[in-house]
Amino acid sequence: MKIKYLWIAILFLLLLLIRLFEDVLFYDPYLTFFKSDFLTLDSPRREMAKLLSFTTLRYVLNSIISIAILFAFFKDKNLVKFSVYIYSIAFVILISLYLYFVYNPKQEDYYIFFNIRRFLIQPLLLLLLLPAFYYNRLKR
């Protein structure tokens, strides 16, 4: 039991390290853009291939760690398969919307773009799936 919680702590630490070192690890001109008064600014200059590559890398890293956390909590391979499916579908939808907003920047869309980007670069799906799977487990 102690090993389980140690692994979960290490995995959460990895997610934290990705967040703490995001400026160093990933190319993302939107990091500083969204920390400013972005509702009144023009969209920043960006290298599209590099931006797409690093956003995808960050999503994949967060997803792998998040799925490992879910497995560590529940020890259920079917749940892992379902989670991979959810993360894959979410990626296709989110990256499509993300690219639309990157290619068509409009100030009135910045807030929704900010939130879509947040789902791609932060492990928010874990925060939704972990309690949902736990609740589902309790209902059984």
mmCIF file with all atom_site columns, C-alpha atoms in Angstrom:
data_model
loop_
_atom_site.group_PDB
_atom_site.id
_atom_site.type_symbol
_atom_site.label_atom_id
_atom_site.label_alt_id
_atom_site.label_comp_id
_atom_site.label_asym_id
_atom_site.label_entity_id
_atom_site.label_seq_id
_atom_site.pdbx_PDB_ins_code
_atom_site.Cartn_x
_atom_site.Cartn_y
_atom_site.Cartn_z
_atom_site.occupancy
_atom_site.B_iso_or_equiv
_atom_site.pdbx_formal_charge
_atom_site.auth_seq_id
_atom_site.auth_comp_id
_atom_site.auth_asym_id
_atom_site.auth_atom_id
_atom_site.pdbx_PDB_model_num
ATOM 1   C CA . MET A 1 1   ? 0.000   0.000  0.000   1.00 0.00 ? 1   MET A CA 1
ATOM 2   C CA . LYS A 1 2   ? 2.856   2.385  0.812   1.00 0.00 ? 2   LYS A CA 1
ATOM 3   C CA . ILE A 1 3   ? 4.469   1.655  -2.560  1.00 0.00 ? 3   ILE A CA 1
ATOM 4   C CA . LYS A 1 4   ? 1.219   2.583  -4.324  1.00 0.00 ? 4   LYS A CA 1
ATOM 5   C CA . TYR A 1 5   ? 1.083   5.997  -2.670  1.00 0.00 ? 5   TYR A CA 1
ATOM 6   C CA . LEU A 1 6   ? 4.793   6.549  -3.252  1.00 0.00 ? 6   LEU A CA 1
ATOM 7   C CA . TRP A 1 7   ? 4.308   5.940  -6.992  1.00 0.00 ? 7   TRP A CA 1
ATOM 8   C CA . ILE A 1 8   ? 1.288   8.244  -7.070  1.00 0.00 ? 8   ILE A CA 1
ATOM 9   C CA . ALA A 1 9   ? 3.290   10.954 -5.282  1.00 0.00 ? 9   ALA A CA 1
ATOM 10  C CA . ILE A 1 10  ? 6.183   10.567 -7.730  1.00 0.00 ? 10  ILE A CA 1
ATOM 11  C CA . LEU A 1 11  ? 3.807   10.792 -10.702 1.00 0.00 ? 11  LEU A CA 1
ATOM 12  C CA . PHE A 1 12  ? 2.149   13.920 -9.314  1.00 0.00 ? 12  PHE A CA 1
ATOM 13  C CA . LEU A 1 13  ? 5.617   15.356 -8.735  1.00 0.00 ? 13  LEU A CA 1
ATOM 14  C CA . LEU A 1 14  ? 6.405   14.747 -12.407 1.00 0.00 ? 14  LEU A CA 1
ATOM 15  C CA . LEU A 1 15  ? 3.283   16.679 -13.397 1.00 0.00 ? 15  LEU A CA 1
ATOM 16  C CA . LEU A 1 16  ? 4.362   19.479 -11.073 1.00 0.00 ? 16  LEU A CA 1
ATOM 17  C CA . LEU A 1 17  ? 7.872   19.538 -12.559 1.00 0.00 ? 17  LEU A CA 1
ATOM 18  C CA . ILE A 1 18  ? 6.444   19.819 -16.072 1.00 0.00 ? 18  ILE A CA 1
ATOM 19  C CA . ARG A 1 19  ? 4.441   22.817 -14.897 1.00 0.00 ? 19  ARG A CA 1
ATOM 20  C CA . LEU A 1 20  ? 7.320   24.427 -12.978 1.00 0.00 ? 20  LEU A CA 1
ATOM 21  C CA . PHE A 1 21  ? 9.789   24.104 -15.857 1.00 0.00 ? 21  PHE A CA 1
ATOM 22  C CA . GLU A 1 22  ? 7.378   24.805 -18.712 1.00 0.00 ? 22  GLU A CA 1
ATOM 23  C CA . ASP A 1 23  ? 9.352   27.895 -19.805 1.00 0.00 ? 23  ASP A CA 1
ATOM 24  C CA . VAL A 1 24  ? 12.519  25.838 -20.183 1.00 0.00 ? 24  VAL A CA 1
ATOM 25  C CA . LEU A 1 25  ? 11.079  22.599 -21.546 1.00 0.00 ? 25  LEU A CA 1
ATOM 26  C CA . PHE A 1 26  ? 8.548   23.844 -24.097 1.00 0.00 ? 26  PHE A CA 1
ATOM 27  C CA . TYR A 1 27  ? 8.296   26.450 -26.815 1.00 0.00 ? 27  TYR A CA 1
ATOM 28  C CA . ASP A 1 28  ? 5.084   28.371 -26.177 1.00 0.00 ? 28  ASP A CA 1
ATOM 29  C CA . PRO A 1 29  ? 4.806   32.103 -26.927 1.00 0.00 ? 29  PRO A CA 1
ATOM 30  C CA . TYR A 1 30  ? 1.334   32.009 -25.383 1.00 0.00 ? 30  TYR A CA 1
ATOM 31  C CA . LEU A 1 31  ? 2.781   31.456 -21.894 1.00 0.00 ? 31  LEU A CA 1
ATOM 32  C CA . THR A 1 32  ? 3.804   35.100 -21.566 1.00 0.00 ? 32  THR A CA 1
ATOM 33  C CA . PHE A 1 33  ? 0.935   36.308 -23.738 1.00 0.00 ? 33  PHE A CA 1
ATOM 34  C CA . PHE A 1 34  ? -1.732  34.894 -21.421 1.00 0.00 ? 34  PHE A CA 1
ATOM 35  C CA . LYS A 1 35  ? 0.107   36.126 -18.318 1.00 0.00 ? 35  LYS A CA 1
ATOM 36  C CA . SER A 1 36  ? -0.319  39.678 -19.606 1.00 0.00 ? 36  SER A CA 1
ATOM 37  C CA . ASP A 1 37  ? -3.422  41.728 -20.320 1.00 0.00 ? 37  ASP A CA 1
ATOM 38  C CA . PHE A 1 38  ? -4.086  39.534 -23.348 1.00 0.00 ? 38  PHE A CA 1
ATOM 39  C CA . LEU A 1 39  ? -7.614  40.757 -24.041 1.00 0.00 ? 39  LEU A CA 1
ATOM 40  C CA . THR A 1 40  ? -6.199  44.001 -25.424 1.00 0.00 ? 40  THR A CA 1
ATOM 41  C CA . LEU A 1 41  ? -3.121  42.630 -27.240 1.00 0.00 ? 41  LEU A CA 1
ATOM 42  C CA . ASP A 1 42  ? -2.504  41.180 -30.665 1.00 0.00 ? 42  ASP A CA 1
ATOM 43  C CA . SER A 1 43  ? -1.651  37.505 -30.903 1.00 0.00 ? 43  SER A CA 1
ATOM 44  C CA . PRO A 1 44  ? 2.098   36.858 -30.506 1.00 0.00 ? 44  PRO A CA 1
ATOM 45  C CA . ARG A 1 45  ? 4.405   35.803 -33.320 1.00 0.00 ? 45  ARG A CA 1
ATOM 46  C CA . ARG A 1 46  ? 4.873   32.061 -33.414 1.00 0.00 ? 46  ARG A CA 1
ATOM 47  C CA . GLU A 1 47  ? 6.590   29.250 -35.306 1.00 0.00 ? 47  GLU A CA 1
ATOM 48  C CA . MET A 1 48  ? 3.692   26.971 -36.177 1.00 0.00 ? 48  MET A CA 1
ATOM 49  C CA . ALA A 1 49  ? 5.504   23.641 -36.548 1.00 0.00 ? 49  ALA A CA 1
ATOM 50  C CA . LYS A 1 50  ? 7.451   24.192 -33.353 1.00 0.00 ? 50  LYS A CA 1
ATOM 51  C CA . LEU A 1 51  ? 4.347   25.329 -31.457 1.00 0.00 ? 51  LEU A CA 1
ATOM 52  C CA . LEU A 1 52  ? 2.328   22.330 -32.617 1.00 0.00 ? 52  LEU A CA 1
ATOM 53  C CA . SER A 1 53  ? 5.172   19.910 -31.818 1.00 0.00 ? 53  SER A CA 1
ATOM 54  C CA . PHE A 1 54  ? 5.767   21.214 -28.310 1.00 0.00 ? 54  PHE A CA 1
ATOM 55  C CA . THR A 1 55  ? 2.060   21.485 -27.491 1.00 0.00 ? 55  THR A CA 1
ATOM 56  C CA . THR A 1 56  ? 1.595   17.891 -28.633 1.00 0.00 ? 56  THR A CA 1
ATOM 57  C CA . LEU A 1 57  ? 4.647   16.754 -26.648 1.00 0.00 ? 57  LEU A CA 1
ATOM 58  C CA . ARG A 1 58  ? 3.352   18.404 -23.510 1.00 0.00 ? 58  ARG A CA 1
ATOM 59  C CA . TYR A 1 59  ? -0.094  16.880 -23.957 1.00 0.00 ? 59  TYR A CA 1
ATOM 60  C CA . VAL A 1 60  ? 1.416   13.419 -24.491 1.00 0.00 ? 60  VAL A CA 1
ATOM 61  C CA . LEU A 1 61  ? 3.682   13.694 -21.433 1.00 0.00 ? 61  LEU A CA 1
ATOM 62  C CA . ASN A 1 62  ? 0.833   14.891 -19.218 1.00 0.00 ? 62  ASN A CA 1
ATOM 63  C CA . SER A 1 63  ? -1.440  12.168 -20.625 1.00 0.00 ? 63  SER A CA 1
ATOM 64  C CA . ILE A 1 64  ? 1.026   9.338  -20.037 1.00 0.00 ? 64  ILE A CA 1
ATOM 65  C CA . ILE A 1 65  ? 1.655   10.466 -16.462 1.00 0.00 ? 65  ILE A CA 1
ATOM 66  C CA . SER A 1 66  ? -2.069  10.997 -15.844 1.00 0.00 ? 66  SER A CA 1
ATOM 67  C CA . ILE A 1 67  ? -2.950  7.541  -17.175 1.00 0.00 ? 67  ILE A CA 1
ATOM 68  C CA . ALA A 1 68  ? -0.203  6.069  -14.990 1.00 0.00 ? 68  ALA A CA 1
ATOM 69  C CA . ILE A 1 69  ? -1.772  7.832  -11.988 1.00 0.00 ? 69  ILE A CA 1
ATOM 70  C CA . LEU A 1 70  ? -5.174  6.397  -12.871 1.00 0.00 ? 70  LEU A CA 1
ATOM 71  C CA . PHE A 1 71  ? -3.652  2.922  -13.155 1.00 0.00 ? 71  PHE A CA 1
ATOM 72  C CA . ALA A 1 72  ? -1.811  3.331  -9.859  1.00 0.00 ? 72  ALA A CA 1
ATOM 73  C CA . PHE A 1 73  ? -5.054  4.324  -8.145  1.00 0.00 ? 73  PHE A CA 1
ATOM 74  C CA . PHE A 1 74  ? -7.363  1.704  -9.635  1.00 0.00 ? 74  PHE A CA 1
ATOM 75  C CA . LYS A 1 75  ? -5.182  -1.155 -10.996 1.00 0.00 ? 75  LYS A CA 1
ATOM 76  C CA . ASP A 1 76  ? -7.685  -1.704 -13.811 1.00 0.00 ? 76  ASP A CA 1
ATOM 77  C CA . LYS A 1 77  ? -6.465  -2.314 -17.376 1.00 0.00 ? 77  LYS A CA 1
ATOM 78  C CA . ASN A 1 78  ? -9.921  -1.686 -18.841 1.00 0.00 ? 78  ASN A CA 1
ATOM 79  C CA . LEU A 1 79  ? -9.970  1.696  -17.177 1.00 0.00 ? 79  LEU A CA 1
ATOM 80  C CA . VAL A 1 80  ? -6.549  2.444  -18.705 1.00 0.00 ? 80  VAL A CA 1
ATOM 81  C CA . LYS A 1 81  ? -7.802  1.451  -22.167 1.00 0.00 ? 81  LYS A CA 1
ATOM 82  C CA . PHE A 1 82  ? -10.860 3.659  -21.726 1.00 0.00 ? 82  PHE A CA 1
ATOM 83  C CA . SER A 1 83  ? -8.658  6.536  -20.512 1.00 0.00 ? 83  SER A CA 1
ATOM 84  C CA . VAL A 1 84  ? -6.367  6.222  -23.540 1.00 0.00 ? 84  VAL A CA 1
ATOM 85  C CA . TYR A 1 85  ? -9.457  6.397  -25.731 1.00 0.00 ? 85  TYR A CA 1
ATOM 86  C CA . ILE A 1 86  ? -10.739 9.496  -23.887 1.00 0.00 ? 86  ILE A CA 1
ATOM 87  C CA . TYR A 1 87  ? -7.343  11.222 -24.047 1.00 0.00 ? 87  TYR A CA 1
ATOM 88  C CA . SER A 1 88  ? -7.004  10.421 -27.764 1.00 0.00 ? 88  SER A CA 1
ATOM 89  C CA . ILE A 1 89  ? -10.449 11.721 -28.686 1.00 0.00 ? 89  ILE A CA 1
ATOM 90  C CA . ALA A 1 90  ? -9.925  14.803 -26.516 1.00 0.00 ? 90  ALA A CA 1
ATOM 91  C CA . PHE A 1 91  ? -6.589  15.485 -28.220 1.00 0.00 ? 91  PHE A CA 1
ATOM 92  C CA . VAL A 1 92  ? -8.076  15.356 -31.716 1.00 0.00 ? 92  VAL A CA 1
ATOM 93  C CA . ILE A 1 93  ? -10.897 17.720 -30.749 1.00 0.00 ? 93  ILE A CA 1
ATOM 94  C CA . LEU A 1 94  ? -8.767  20.091 -28.664 1.00 0.00 ? 94  LEU A CA 1
ATOM 95  C CA . ILE A 1 95  ? -5.857  20.338 -31.107 1.00 0.00 ? 95  ILE A CA 1
ATOM 96  C CA . SER A 1 96  ? -8.274  21.035 -33.959 1.00 0.00 ? 96  SER A CA 1
ATOM 97  C CA . LEU A 1 97  ? -9.877  23.877 -32.019 1.00 0.00 ? 97  LEU A CA 1
ATOM 98  C CA . TYR A 1 98  ? -6.474  25.085 -30.858 1.00 0.00 ? 98  TYR A CA 1
ATOM 99  C CA . LEU A 1 99  ? -5.167  25.280 -34.427 1.00 0.00 ? 99  LEU A CA 1
ATOM 100 C CA . TYR A 1 100 ? -8.283  27.106 -35.553 1.00 0.00 ? 100 TYR A CA 1
ATOM 101 C CA . PHE A 1 101 ? -7.729  29.796 -32.929 1.00 0.00 ? 101 PHE A CA 1
ATOM 102 C CA . VAL A 1 102 ? -3.984  29.981 -33.617 1.00 0.00 ? 102 VAL A CA 1
ATOM 103 C CA . TYR A 1 103 ? -4.600  30.485 -37.340 1.00 0.00 ? 103 TYR A CA 1
ATOM 104 C CA . ASN A 1 104 ? -7.578  32.832 -36.808 1.00 0.00 ? 104 ASN A CA 1
ATOM 105 C CA . PRO A 1 105 ? -6.672  34.994 -33.817 1.00 0.00 ? 105 PRO A CA 1
ATOM 106 C CA . LYS A 1 106 ? -9.447  37.366 -32.807 1.00 0.00 ? 106 LYS A CA 1
ATOM 107 C CA . GLN A 1 107 ? -9.440  39.267 -29.555 1.00 0.00 ? 107 GLN A CA 1
ATOM 108 C CA . GLU A 1 108 ? -13.034 38.303 -28.831 1.00 0.00 ? 108 GLU A CA 1
ATOM 109 C CA . ASP A 1 109 ? -12.010 34.616 -29.006 1.00 0.00 ? 109 ASP A CA 1
ATOM 110 C CA . TYR A 1 110 ? -8.957  34.852 -26.721 1.00 0.00 ? 110 TYR A CA 1
ATOM 111 C CA . TYR A 1 111 ? -10.783 33.706 -23.614 1.00 0.00 ? 111 TYR A CA 1
ATOM 112 C CA . ILE A 1 112 ? -12.118 30.508 -25.182 1.00 0.00 ? 112 ILE A CA 1
ATOM 113 C CA . PHE A 1 113 ? -8.721  29.940 -26.828 1.00 0.00 ? 113 PHE A CA 1
ATOM 114 C CA . PHE A 1 114 ? -7.076  30.348 -23.405 1.00 0.00 ? 114 PHE A CA 1
ATOM 115 C CA . ASN A 1 115 ? -9.294  27.615 -21.950 1.00 0.00 ? 115 ASN A CA 1
ATOM 116 C CA . ILE A 1 116 ? -8.841  25.199 -24.859 1.00 0.00 ? 116 ILE A CA 1
ATOM 117 C CA . ARG A 1 117 ? -5.085  25.673 -24.606 1.00 0.00 ? 117 ARG A CA 1
ATOM 118 C CA . ARG A 1 118 ? -5.307  25.031 -20.863 1.00 0.00 ? 118 ARG A CA 1
ATOM 119 C CA . PHE A 1 119 ? -6.812  21.571 -21.482 1.00 0.00 ? 119 PHE A CA 1
ATOM 120 C CA . LEU A 1 120 ? -3.942  20.789 -23.862 1.00 0.00 ? 120 LEU A CA 1
ATOM 121 C CA . ILE A 1 121 ? -1.054  21.901 -21.661 1.00 0.00 ? 121 ILE A CA 1
ATOM 122 C CA . GLN A 1 122 ? -2.314  21.038 -18.183 1.00 0.00 ? 122 GLN A CA 1
ATOM 123 C CA . PRO A 1 123 ? -3.555  17.689 -16.839 1.00 0.00 ? 123 PRO A CA 1
ATOM 124 C CA . LEU A 1 124 ? -7.130  18.886 -16.379 1.00 0.00 ? 124 LEU A CA 1
ATOM 125 C CA . LEU A 1 125 ? -8.626  15.677 -17.743 1.00 0.00 ? 125 LEU A CA 1
ATOM 126 C CA . LEU A 1 126 ? -7.039  13.860 -14.800 1.00 0.00 ? 126 LEU A CA 1
ATOM 127 C CA . LEU A 1 127 ? -8.909  16.180 -12.442 1.00 0.00 ? 127 LEU A CA 1
ATOM 128 C CA . LEU A 1 128 ? -12.138 15.169 -14.172 1.00 0.00 ? 128 LEU A CA 1
ATOM 129 C CA . LEU A 1 129 ? -11.471 11.450 -14.625 1.00 0.00 ? 129 LEU A CA 1
ATOM 130 C CA . LEU A 1 130 ? -10.025 10.612 -11.216 1.00 0.00 ? 130 LEU A CA 1
ATOM 131 C CA . PRO A 1 131 ? -13.149 11.546 -9.214  1.00 0.00 ? 131 PRO A CA 1
ATOM 132 C CA . ALA A 1 132 ? -15.446 10.180 -11.943 1.00 0.00 ? 132 ALA A CA 1
ATOM 133 C CA . PHE A 1 133 ? -13.747 6.776  -11.880 1.00 0.00 ? 133 PHE A CA 1
ATOM 134 C CA . TYR A 1 134 ? -13.651 6.804  -8.095  1.00 0.00 ? 134 TYR A CA 1
ATOM 135 C CA . TYR A 1 135 ? -17.381 7.576  -7.942  1.00 0.00 ? 135 TYR A CA 1
ATOM 136 C CA . ASN A 1 136 ? -18.054 4.843  -10.496 1.00 0.00 ? 136 ASN A CA 1
ATOM 137 C CA . ARG A 1 137 ? -16.049 2.393  -8.379  1.00 0.00 ? 137 ARG A CA 1
ATOM 138 C CA . LEU A 1 138 ? -18.104 3.327  -5.280  1.00 0.00 ? 138 LEU A CA 1
ATOM 139 C CA . LYS A 1 139 ? -21.376 2.801  -7.169  1.00 0.00 ? 139 LYS A CA 1
ATOM 140 C CA . ARG A 1 140 ? -20.429 -0.801 -8.039  1.00 0.00 ? 140 ARG A CA 1
#
